[in-house]
Tab-separated table of C-alpha atoms in Angstrom:
chain	number	residue	atom	x	y	z
A	1	UNK	CA	13.668	-2.725	38.235
A	2	UNK	CA	11.413	0.016	39.455
A	3	UNK	CA	7.958	-0.959	40.664
A	4	UNK	CA	6.450	2.378	39.784
A	5	UNK	CA	3.965	2.632	36.914
A	6	UNK	CA	5.300	3.810	33.566
A	7	UNK	CA	3.391	6.928	32.612
A	8	UNK	CA	1.812	7.526	29.243
A	9	UNK	CA	4.191	10.409	28.632
A	10	UNK	CA	7.101	8.051	29.204
A	11	UNK	CA	5.628	5.729	26.572
A	12	UNK	CA	5.729	8.682	24.208
A	13	UNK	CA	2.013	9.433	24.355
A	14	UNK	CA	0.920	13.058	24.184
A	15	UNK	CA	0.476	14.582	27.628
A	16	UNK	CA	-2.972	13.945	29.106
A	17	UNK	CA	-5.322	16.691	28.055
A	18	UNK	CA	-3.052	17.840	25.228
A	19	UNK	CA	-5.348	19.350	22.618
A	20	UNK	CA	-3.113	19.076	19.569
A	21	UNK	CA	-3.838	15.460	18.591
A	22	UNK	CA	-7.566	16.173	18.353
A	23	UNK	CA	-6.874	19.427	16.533
A	24	UNK	CA	-4.739	17.554	14.008
A	25	UNK	CA	-7.525	15.014	13.507
A	26	UNK	CA	-10.026	17.795	12.817
A	27	UNK	CA	-7.669	19.358	10.271
A	28	UNK	CA	-7.227	16.022	8.489
A	29	UNK	CA	-10.988	15.467	8.318
A	30	UNK	CA	-11.454	19.033	7.077
A	31	UNK	CA	-9.147	18.086	4.190
A	32	UNK	CA	-11.377	15.065	3.522
A	33	UNK	CA	-8.775	12.512	4.542
A	34	UNK	CA	-10.631	9.199	4.771
A	35	UNK	CA	-7.831	6.611	4.882
A	36	UNK	CA	-5.784	6.532	8.083
A	37	UNK	CA	-2.964	4.028	7.635
A	38	UNK	CA	-0.757	3.302	10.592
A	39	UNK	CA	1.819	1.220	12.315
A	40	UNK	CA	0.994	1.945	15.941
A	41	UNK	CA	3.059	4.385	17.921
A	42	UNK	CA	2.352	5.930	21.269
A	43	UNK	CA	2.736	9.392	19.737
A	44	UNK	CA	-0.183	8.652	17.384
A	45	UNK	CA	-2.402	6.950	19.971
A	46	UNK	CA	-5.094	9.623	19.996
A	47	UNK	CA	-5.197	9.975	16.198
A	48	UNK	CA	-5.451	6.209	15.736
A	49	UNK	CA	-8.221	5.939	18.321
A	50	UNK	CA	-10.144	8.823	16.758
A	51	UNK	CA	-9.921	7.217	13.315
A	52	UNK	CA	-11.062	3.855	14.705
A	53	UNK	CA	-14.065	5.535	16.302
A	54	UNK	CA	-15.013	7.498	13.185
A	55	UNK	CA	-17.430	5.556	10.934
A	56	UNK	CA	-16.723	7.944	8.059
A	57	UNK	CA	-13.088	6.863	7.635
A	58	UNK	CA	-11.081	3.706	7.037
A	59	UNK	CA	-8.531	2.953	9.716
A	60	UNK	CA	-5.946	0.603	8.231
A	61	UNK	CA	-3.398	-1.178	10.420
A	62	UNK	CA	-0.272	-1.984	8.428
A	63	UNK	CA	2.269	-4.753	8.884
A	64	UNK	CA	5.018	-2.440	7.635
A	65	UNK	CA	5.009	1.269	6.910
A	66	UNK	CA	5.776	0.903	3.212
A	67	UNK	CA	2.349	-0.647	2.708
A	68	UNK	CA	0.972	2.739	3.666
A	69	UNK	CA	2.847	4.395	0.819
A	70	UNK	CA	1.267	1.933	-1.627
A	71	UNK	CA	-2.153	2.283	0.006
A	72	UNK	CA	-2.138	6.067	-0.282
A	73	UNK	CA	-0.997	5.904	-3.897
A	74	UNK	CA	-3.922	3.595	-4.644
A	75	UNK	CA	-6.288	5.930	-2.801
A	76	UNK	CA	-5.075	8.805	-4.957
A	77	UNK	CA	-5.656	6.801	-8.138
A	78	UNK	CA	-9.282	6.496	-7.067
A	79	UNK	CA	-9.644	10.134	-6.001
A	80	UNK	CA	-9.380	9.419	-2.272
A	81	UNK	CA	-7.131	10.992	0.347
A	82	UNK	CA	-5.132	9.368	3.088
A	83	UNK	CA	-2.501	9.929	5.708
A	84	UNK	CA	0.276	7.634	6.901
A	85	UNK	CA	0.979	7.634	10.635
A	86	UNK	CA	4.246	6.117	11.774
A	87	UNK	CA	7.232	6.350	14.014
A	88	UNK	CA	10.571	7.593	12.710
A	89	UNK	CA	11.968	4.049	12.672
A	90	UNK	CA	9.356	3.211	10.010
A	91	UNK	CA	10.650	5.842	7.621
A	92	UNK	CA	13.474	3.528	6.596
A	93	UNK	CA	10.922	0.884	5.610
A	94	UNK	CA	9.289	3.259	3.128
A	95	UNK	CA	12.178	4.416	1.034
A	96	UNK	CA	11.907	2.377	-2.174
A	97	UNK	CA	8.117	2.751	-2.277
A	98	UNK	CA	8.616	6.510	-2.216
A	99	UNK	CA	9.631	6.055	-5.853
A	100	UNK	CA	5.889	6.608	-6.289
A	101	UNK	CA	6.276	10.092	-4.829
A	102	UNK	CA	9.402	11.167	-6.621
A	103	UNK	CA	8.949	9.273	-9.896
A	104	UNK	CA	5.164	9.228	-10.086
A	105	UNK	CA	4.489	12.575	-8.410
A	106	UNK	CA	1.857	11.049	-6.174
A	107	UNK	CA	0.851	13.340	-3.311
A	108	UNK	CA	1.691	11.914	0.114
A	109	UNK	CA	1.002	13.110	3.624
A	110	UNK	CA	2.803	11.403	6.452
A	111	UNK	CA	2.935	12.226	10.128
A	112	UNK	CA	6.102	10.915	11.728
A	113	UNK	CA	6.375	10.744	15.501
A	114	UNK	CA	10.059	11.188	16.181
A	115	UNK	CA	12.398	9.070	18.203
A	116	UNK	CA	16.131	9.384	18.170
A	117	UNK	CA	16.315	13.122	18.457
A	118	UNK	CA	15.821	15.627	21.299
A	119	UNK	CA	16.523	13.841	24.588
A	120	UNK	CA	16.393	10.258	23.264
A	121	UNK	CA	17.405	7.677	25.868
A	122	UNK	CA	17.411	4.551	23.672
A	123	UNK	CA	20.580	4.347	21.572
A	124	UNK	CA	18.857	2.016	19.061
A	125	UNK	CA	16.573	4.863	18.035
A	126	UNK	CA	19.317	7.372	17.260
A	127	UNK	CA	20.545	6.164	13.829
A	128	UNK	CA	17.163	6.070	12.060
A	129	UNK	CA	15.871	9.109	13.937
A	130	UNK	CA	18.810	11.170	12.766
A	131	UNK	CA	18.457	9.827	9.211
A	132	UNK	CA	14.749	10.669	8.814
A	133	UNK	CA	15.100	14.050	7.130
A	134	UNK	CA	18.049	13.223	4.839
A	135	UNK	CA	16.506	10.009	3.510
A	136	UNK	CA	13.024	11.461	3.050
A	137	UNK	CA	14.447	14.517	1.317
A	138	UNK	CA	16.548	12.276	-0.920
A	139	UNK	CA	13.282	10.691	-2.098
A	140	UNK	CA	11.602	14.012	-2.750
A	141	UNK	CA	9.624	14.315	0.488
A	142	UNK	CA	9.479	17.757	2.086
A	143	UNK	CA	10.009	17.599	5.869
A	144	UNK	CA	8.377	20.074	8.235
A	145	UNK	CA	9.065	19.907	11.964
A	146	UNK	CA	6.358	20.499	14.554
A	147	UNK	CA	8.073	21.512	17.784
A	148	UNK	CA	5.352	23.158	19.856
A	149	UNK	CA	1.890	22.031	20.792
A	150	UNK	CA	0.196	25.326	19.967
A	151	UNK	CA	1.555	25.172	16.382
A	152	UNK	CA	1.032	21.450	15.682
A	153	UNK	CA	-2.370	21.701	13.993
A	154	UNK	CA	-1.304	24.723	11.937
A	155	UNK	CA	1.743	22.778	10.787
A	156	UNK	CA	-0.415	19.841	9.671
A	157	UNK	CA	-2.760	22.279	7.917
A	158	UNK	CA	0.195	23.768	6.036
A	159	UNK	CA	1.434	20.296	5.092
A	160	UNK	CA	-2.028	19.101	3.977
A	161	UNK	CA	-2.365	22.175	1.762
A	162	UNK	CA	0.987	21.429	0.122
A	163	UNK	CA	-0.037	17.798	-0.392
A	164	UNK	CA	-3.626	18.064	-1.532
A	165	UNK	CA	-3.501	21.379	-3.383
A	166	UNK	CA	0.068	21.417	-4.638
A	167	UNK	CA	0.492	17.673	-5.122
A	168	UNK	CA	3.612	17.348	-2.991
A	169	UNK	CA	4.900	14.625	-0.683
A	170	UNK	CA	5.245	16.078	2.798
A	171	UNK	CA	6.225	14.593	6.152
A	172	UNK	CA	5.337	16.393	9.354
A	173	UNK	CA	7.860	15.412	11.988
A	174	UNK	CA	6.194	15.450	15.402
A	175	UNK	CA	9.342	16.028	17.404
A	176	UNK	CA	10.246	14.873	20.863
A	177	UNK	CA	10.022	18.486	22.050
A	178	UNK	CA	6.339	18.209	21.160
A	179	UNK	CA	5.481	14.663	22.253
A	180	UNK	CA	8.135	14.292	24.949
A	181	UNK	CA	11.308	12.223	24.954
A	182	UNK	CA	11.323	8.676	26.209
A	183	UNK	CA	13.685	8.398	29.163
A	184	UNK	CA	14.478	4.704	28.564
B	1	UNK	CA	13.330	-23.364	-16.477
B	2	UNK	CA	12.077	-26.836	-15.567
B	3	UNK	CA	8.972	-26.531	-13.465
B	4	UNK	CA	7.164	-29.050	-11.319
B	5	UNK	CA	4.017	-30.338	-13.053
B	6	UNK	CA	1.694	-28.211	-10.959
B	7	UNK	CA	2.992	-25.057	-12.663
B	8	UNK	CA	0.916	-26.073	-15.638
B	9	UNK	CA	-1.100	-23.237	-17.144
B	10	UNK	CA	0.023	-21.089	-20.058
B	11	UNK	CA	-0.198	-17.518	-18.764
B	12	UNK	CA	-0.858	-16.055	-22.208
B	13	UNK	CA	-4.009	-18.164	-22.384
B	14	UNK	CA	-4.991	-18.411	-18.727
B	15	UNK	CA	-4.713	-14.761	-17.646
B	16	UNK	CA	-7.091	-13.497	-20.365
B	17	UNK	CA	-9.539	-16.324	-19.580
B	18	UNK	CA	-9.477	-15.550	-15.860
B	19	UNK	CA	-9.761	-11.777	-16.170
B	20	UNK	CA	-12.357	-11.857	-18.933
B	21	UNK	CA	-13.729	-8.385	-19.667
B	22	UNK	CA	-10.910	-6.304	-18.197
B	23	UNK	CA	-13.040	-3.151	-18.506
B	24	UNK	CA	-15.136	-4.427	-15.602
B	25	UNK	CA	-12.245	-3.770	-13.217
B	26	UNK	CA	-9.899	-1.100	-12.053
B	27	UNK	CA	-6.596	-2.948	-12.264
B	28	UNK	CA	-3.298	-2.635	-10.448
B	29	UNK	CA	-0.691	-4.880	-12.065
B	30	UNK	CA	2.560	-5.907	-10.421
B	31	UNK	CA	5.914	-5.775	-12.109
B	32	UNK	CA	7.360	-7.528	-15.112
B	33	UNK	CA	5.275	-10.468	-16.348
B	34	UNK	CA	2.021	-9.496	-14.644
B	35	UNK	CA	2.370	-5.905	-15.841
B	36	UNK	CA	2.976	-7.060	-19.413
B	37	UNK	CA	0.088	-9.551	-19.226
B	38	UNK	CA	-2.377	-6.830	-18.287
B	39	UNK	CA	-1.118	-3.986	-20.433
B	40	UNK	CA	-1.077	-6.370	-23.408
B	41	UNK	CA	-4.527	-7.735	-22.610
B	42	UNK	CA	-6.020	-4.256	-22.206
B	43	UNK	CA	-3.989	-2.667	-24.997
B	44	UNK	CA	-2.654	-0.075	-22.536
B	45	UNK	CA	-6.100	0.957	-21.389
B	46	UNK	CA	-6.217	3.745	-18.789
B	47	UNK	CA	-7.965	1.630	-16.138
B	48	UNK	CA	-4.805	-0.504	-15.761
B	49	UNK	CA	-2.048	0.940	-13.567
B	50	UNK	CA	1.040	-1.233	-14.031
B	51	UNK	CA	4.073	-0.938	-11.798
B	52	UNK	CA	7.636	-1.148	-12.999
B	53	UNK	CA	9.180	-0.449	-9.603
B	54	UNK	CA	8.166	-0.119	-5.942
B	55	UNK	CA	8.209	-3.932	-5.918
B	56	UNK	CA	5.784	-5.229	-3.321
B	57	UNK	CA	3.363	-2.287	-3.558
B	58	UNK	CA	0.721	-3.725	-5.894
B	59	UNK	CA	-1.586	-5.277	-3.295
B	60	UNK	CA	-1.440	-2.225	-1.031
B	61	UNK	CA	-2.250	0.030	-3.983
B	62	UNK	CA	-5.192	-2.159	-4.887
B	63	UNK	CA	-6.406	-1.976	-1.303
B	64	UNK	CA	-6.237	1.834	-1.192
B	65	UNK	CA	-7.981	2.011	-4.553
B	66	UNK	CA	-10.705	-0.414	-3.440
B	67	UNK	CA	-11.382	1.661	-0.317
B	68	UNK	CA	-11.484	4.876	-2.334
B	69	UNK	CA	-13.806	3.395	-4.993
B	70	UNK	CA	-16.354	1.099	-3.351
B	71	UNK	CA	-18.488	1.514	-6.472
B	72	UNK	CA	-15.965	-0.382	-8.631
B	73	UNK	CA	-14.367	-3.816	-8.531
B	74	UNK	CA	-10.621	-3.635	-8.074
B	75	UNK	CA	-8.317	-6.365	-9.346
B	76	UNK	CA	-4.693	-6.774	-8.361
B	77	UNK	CA	-2.742	-9.017	-10.732
B	78	UNK	CA	0.766	-9.705	-9.577
B	79	UNK	CA	3.498	-12.307	-9.582
B	80	UNK	CA	4.924	-14.566	-6.923
B	81	UNK	CA	8.108	-12.509	-6.533
B	82	UNK	CA	6.254	-9.221	-6.179
B	83	UNK	CA	3.834	-10.657	-3.646
B	84	UNK	CA	6.580	-12.363	-1.662
B	85	UNK	CA	8.352	-9.041	-1.274
B	86	UNK	CA	5.507	-7.697	0.852
B	87	UNK	CA	3.503	-10.764	1.733
B	88	UNK	CA	2.338	-9.113	4.957
B	89	UNK	CA	-0.015	-7.010	2.848
B	90	UNK	CA	-2.209	-10.108	2.555
B	91	UNK	CA	-2.799	-9.723	6.294
B	92	UNK	CA	-3.635	-6.050	5.921
B	93	UNK	CA	-6.039	-6.761	3.054
B	94	UNK	CA	-7.669	-9.555	5.070
B	95	UNK	CA	-8.168	-7.347	8.113
B	96	UNK	CA	-9.708	-4.517	6.100
B	97	UNK	CA	-11.519	-6.991	3.811
B	98	UNK	CA	-13.102	-4.634	1.279
B	99	UNK	CA	-15.888	-6.416	-0.625
B	100	UNK	CA	-14.660	-5.156	-3.994
B	101	UNK	CA	-11.032	-6.355	-3.970
B	102	UNK	CA	-9.652	-9.447	-5.688
B	103	UNK	CA	-6.013	-10.467	-5.785
B	104	UNK	CA	-4.659	-12.767	-8.480
B	105	UNK	CA	-1.127	-14.099	-8.187
B	106	UNK	CA	0.271	-15.407	-11.466
B	107	UNK	CA	2.761	-17.799	-9.917
B	108	UNK	CA	5.429	-19.095	-12.263
B	109	UNK	CA	7.799	-20.002	-9.460
B	110	UNK	CA	10.517	-17.807	-10.896
B	111	UNK	CA	11.888	-14.301	-11.117
B	112	UNK	CA	11.284	-14.031	-14.850
B	113	UNK	CA	12.622	-10.527	-15.282
B	114	UNK	CA	16.063	-11.247	-13.895
B	115	UNK	CA	16.918	-14.520	-15.608
B	116	UNK	CA	14.343	-17.002	-14.309
B	117	UNK	CA	15.951	-17.719	-10.976
B	118	UNK	CA	13.719	-19.948	-8.835
B	119	UNK	CA	11.502	-18.111	-6.364
B	120	UNK	CA	10.398	-19.468	-3.014
B	121	UNK	CA	7.218	-20.869	-4.570
B	122	UNK	CA	9.332	-23.320	-6.586
B	123	UNK	CA	10.953	-24.332	-3.330
B	124	UNK	CA	7.898	-25.249	-1.319
B	125	UNK	CA	6.210	-21.964	-0.382
B	126	UNK	CA	2.468	-21.984	-1.025
B	127	UNK	CA	1.071	-18.480	-1.365
B	128	UNK	CA	-2.540	-19.678	-1.150
B	129	UNK	CA	-1.773	-21.169	2.261
B	130	UNK	CA	-0.183	-17.872	3.254
B	131	UNK	CA	-3.306	-16.027	2.111
B	132	UNK	CA	-5.448	-18.431	4.143
B	133	UNK	CA	-3.177	-17.949	7.130
B	134	UNK	CA	-3.430	-14.201	6.684
B	135	UNK	CA	-7.187	-14.527	7.070
B	136	UNK	CA	-8.432	-14.162	3.497
B	137	UNK	CA	-11.585	-16.268	3.530
B	138	UNK	CA	-12.077	-16.860	-0.171
B	139	UNK	CA	-9.085	-18.428	-1.881
B	140	UNK	CA	-8.404	-20.783	-4.771
B	141	UNK	CA	-5.376	-22.481	-6.302
B	142	UNK	CA	-5.773	-23.305	-9.953
B	143	UNK	CA	-3.494	-24.973	-12.469
B	144	UNK	CA	-5.958	-26.435	-14.991
B	145	UNK	CA	-8.012	-24.663	-17.632
B	146	UNK	CA	-11.259	-26.229	-16.399
B	147	UNK	CA	-10.764	-24.495	-13.029
B	148	UNK	CA	-10.647	-21.030	-14.562
B	149	UNK	CA	-14.390	-20.245	-14.994
B	150	UNK	CA	-15.186	-20.737	-11.315
B	151	UNK	CA	-12.190	-18.625	-10.256
B	152	UNK	CA	-13.211	-16.000	-12.782
B	153	UNK	CA	-16.661	-15.747	-11.188
B	154	UNK	CA	-15.073	-15.537	-7.774
B	155	UNK	CA	-12.981	-12.457	-8.535
B	156	UNK	CA	-16.053	-10.756	-9.989
B	157	UNK	CA	-18.682	-11.724	-7.469
B	158	UNK	CA	-16.900	-12.138	-4.156
B	159	UNK	CA	-18.332	-10.207	-1.222
B	160	UNK	CA	-15.004	-9.924	0.549
B	161	UNK	CA	-11.409	-9.849	-0.516
B	162	UNK	CA	-10.598	-12.912	-2.605
B	163	UNK	CA	-7.306	-14.476	-3.607
B	164	UNK	CA	-6.573	-16.697	-6.604
B	165	UNK	CA	-3.226	-18.405	-7.012
B	166	UNK	CA	-2.764	-19.308	-10.653
B	167	UNK	CA	0.145	-21.649	-11.227
B	168	UNK	CA	1.639	-21.149	-14.673
B	169	UNK	CA	4.609	-22.445	-16.607
B	170	UNK	CA	7.732	-20.308	-16.390
B	171	UNK	CA	7.310	-18.895	-19.885
B	172	UNK	CA	7.739	-15.359	-21.100
B	173	UNK	CA	4.712	-13.074	-21.077
B	174	UNK	CA	3.432	-11.734	-24.345
B	175	UNK	CA	6.003	-9.295	-25.673
B	176	UNK	CA	4.511	-5.889	-25.104
B	177	UNK	CA	6.210	-2.527	-24.947
B	178	UNK	CA	4.436	-0.238	-22.556
B	179	UNK	CA	4.839	3.281	-21.274
B	180	UNK	CA	6.973	3.081	-18.146
B	181	UNK	CA	6.413	6.627	-16.890
B	182	UNK	CA	4.415	6.394	-13.647
B	183	UNK	CA	3.285	10.011	-13.793
B	184	UNK	CA	1.766	9.504	-17.244
B	185	UNK	CA	0.061	6.307	-16.092
B	186	UNK	CA	-1.296	8.022	-12.983
B	187	UNK	CA	-2.689	11.029	-14.833
B	188	UNK	CA	-4.245	8.810	-17.489
B	189	UNK	CA	-5.841	6.545	-14.890
B	190	UNK	CA	-7.279	9.436	-12.874
B	191	UNK	CA	-8.412	11.324	-15.910
B	192	UNK	CA	-10.370	8.346	-17.234
B	193	UNK	CA	-11.832	7.404	-13.867
B	194	UNK	CA	-12.473	10.677	-12.118
B	195	UNK	CA	-13.386	12.879	-15.057
B	196	UNK	CA	-16.092	10.353	-15.817
B	197	UNK	CA	-14.925	9.190	-19.225
B	198	UNK	CA	-15.037	5.723	-17.758
B	199	UNK	CA	-17.111	4.050	-15.063
């Protein structure tokens, strides 16, 4: 076992000083998103921390990602807006609840930090990571990939427009090209 | 369909007594029996959103609704099977603890919709204890009519998320045919609430 310190990037956190997580947060607030539901992931660390520090929003830790689908549906019933932050492994937990998206035409915005794709070093992450787009699309969720840091906020803006103006369910996949691949 | 004596209340009597004026709440109803109870009680009123799928989502939906509408009291009415499917949501509701959310579990100890197979609550699981363990501070278990008024006040006046476990006999809910289209229900709910025809 190595005695060197594991870096944040190796935990899947955005590179220090990366501007895109804060830019994404600003876009979400611009769209009046006030419910930030999450199962923690290193790729969402900055977004989660910003929501926790923001007295104008509710930051909701979930025990399983599917709760977030229900939460956001309830928010929509009341005229509120939310976003679900999760890792790709959590997508599988959401599938039946996404009946609300496909059958009930509820708008949904989810940001999925990817594992199991570009450069993945943990074989356990590969099956669900590779299944993210097919299973989401099967449940009526449009998937948009964000590959580059300079385009991340614009991608979230595009997704939020499709969700909150066009009433769609959209997942932005924050890929491992963007957030970095875990080497372990 | 034999039930232990503590599953004693008649849901067709006890649910209306507990809920009282349903118009005072925005309601999310779980599947099957709980959905029929509330759509029957409210005569399909628009402020009741009843699920017929996404089993386990009712409490989370009530939580999102309560956060979005702090000006209204939100009531989740669900069954033991629906709650058991996502019992972790009790922990999420407890952590967020909105002052305007109440959760009622109509516990008949059975999966009524699928042939009255016993659920875990007939086999020793106590959902009030799970709610307490999850951190919900205000909880009650009731199985007698004389306990209903106090529980009814609790779900209306609580200043944090409350949980009432109502143990009922494993009888059928009132027969009630409701609209099962979630899109229709959603549009109706939002139209009544947000366009200001209600509340």
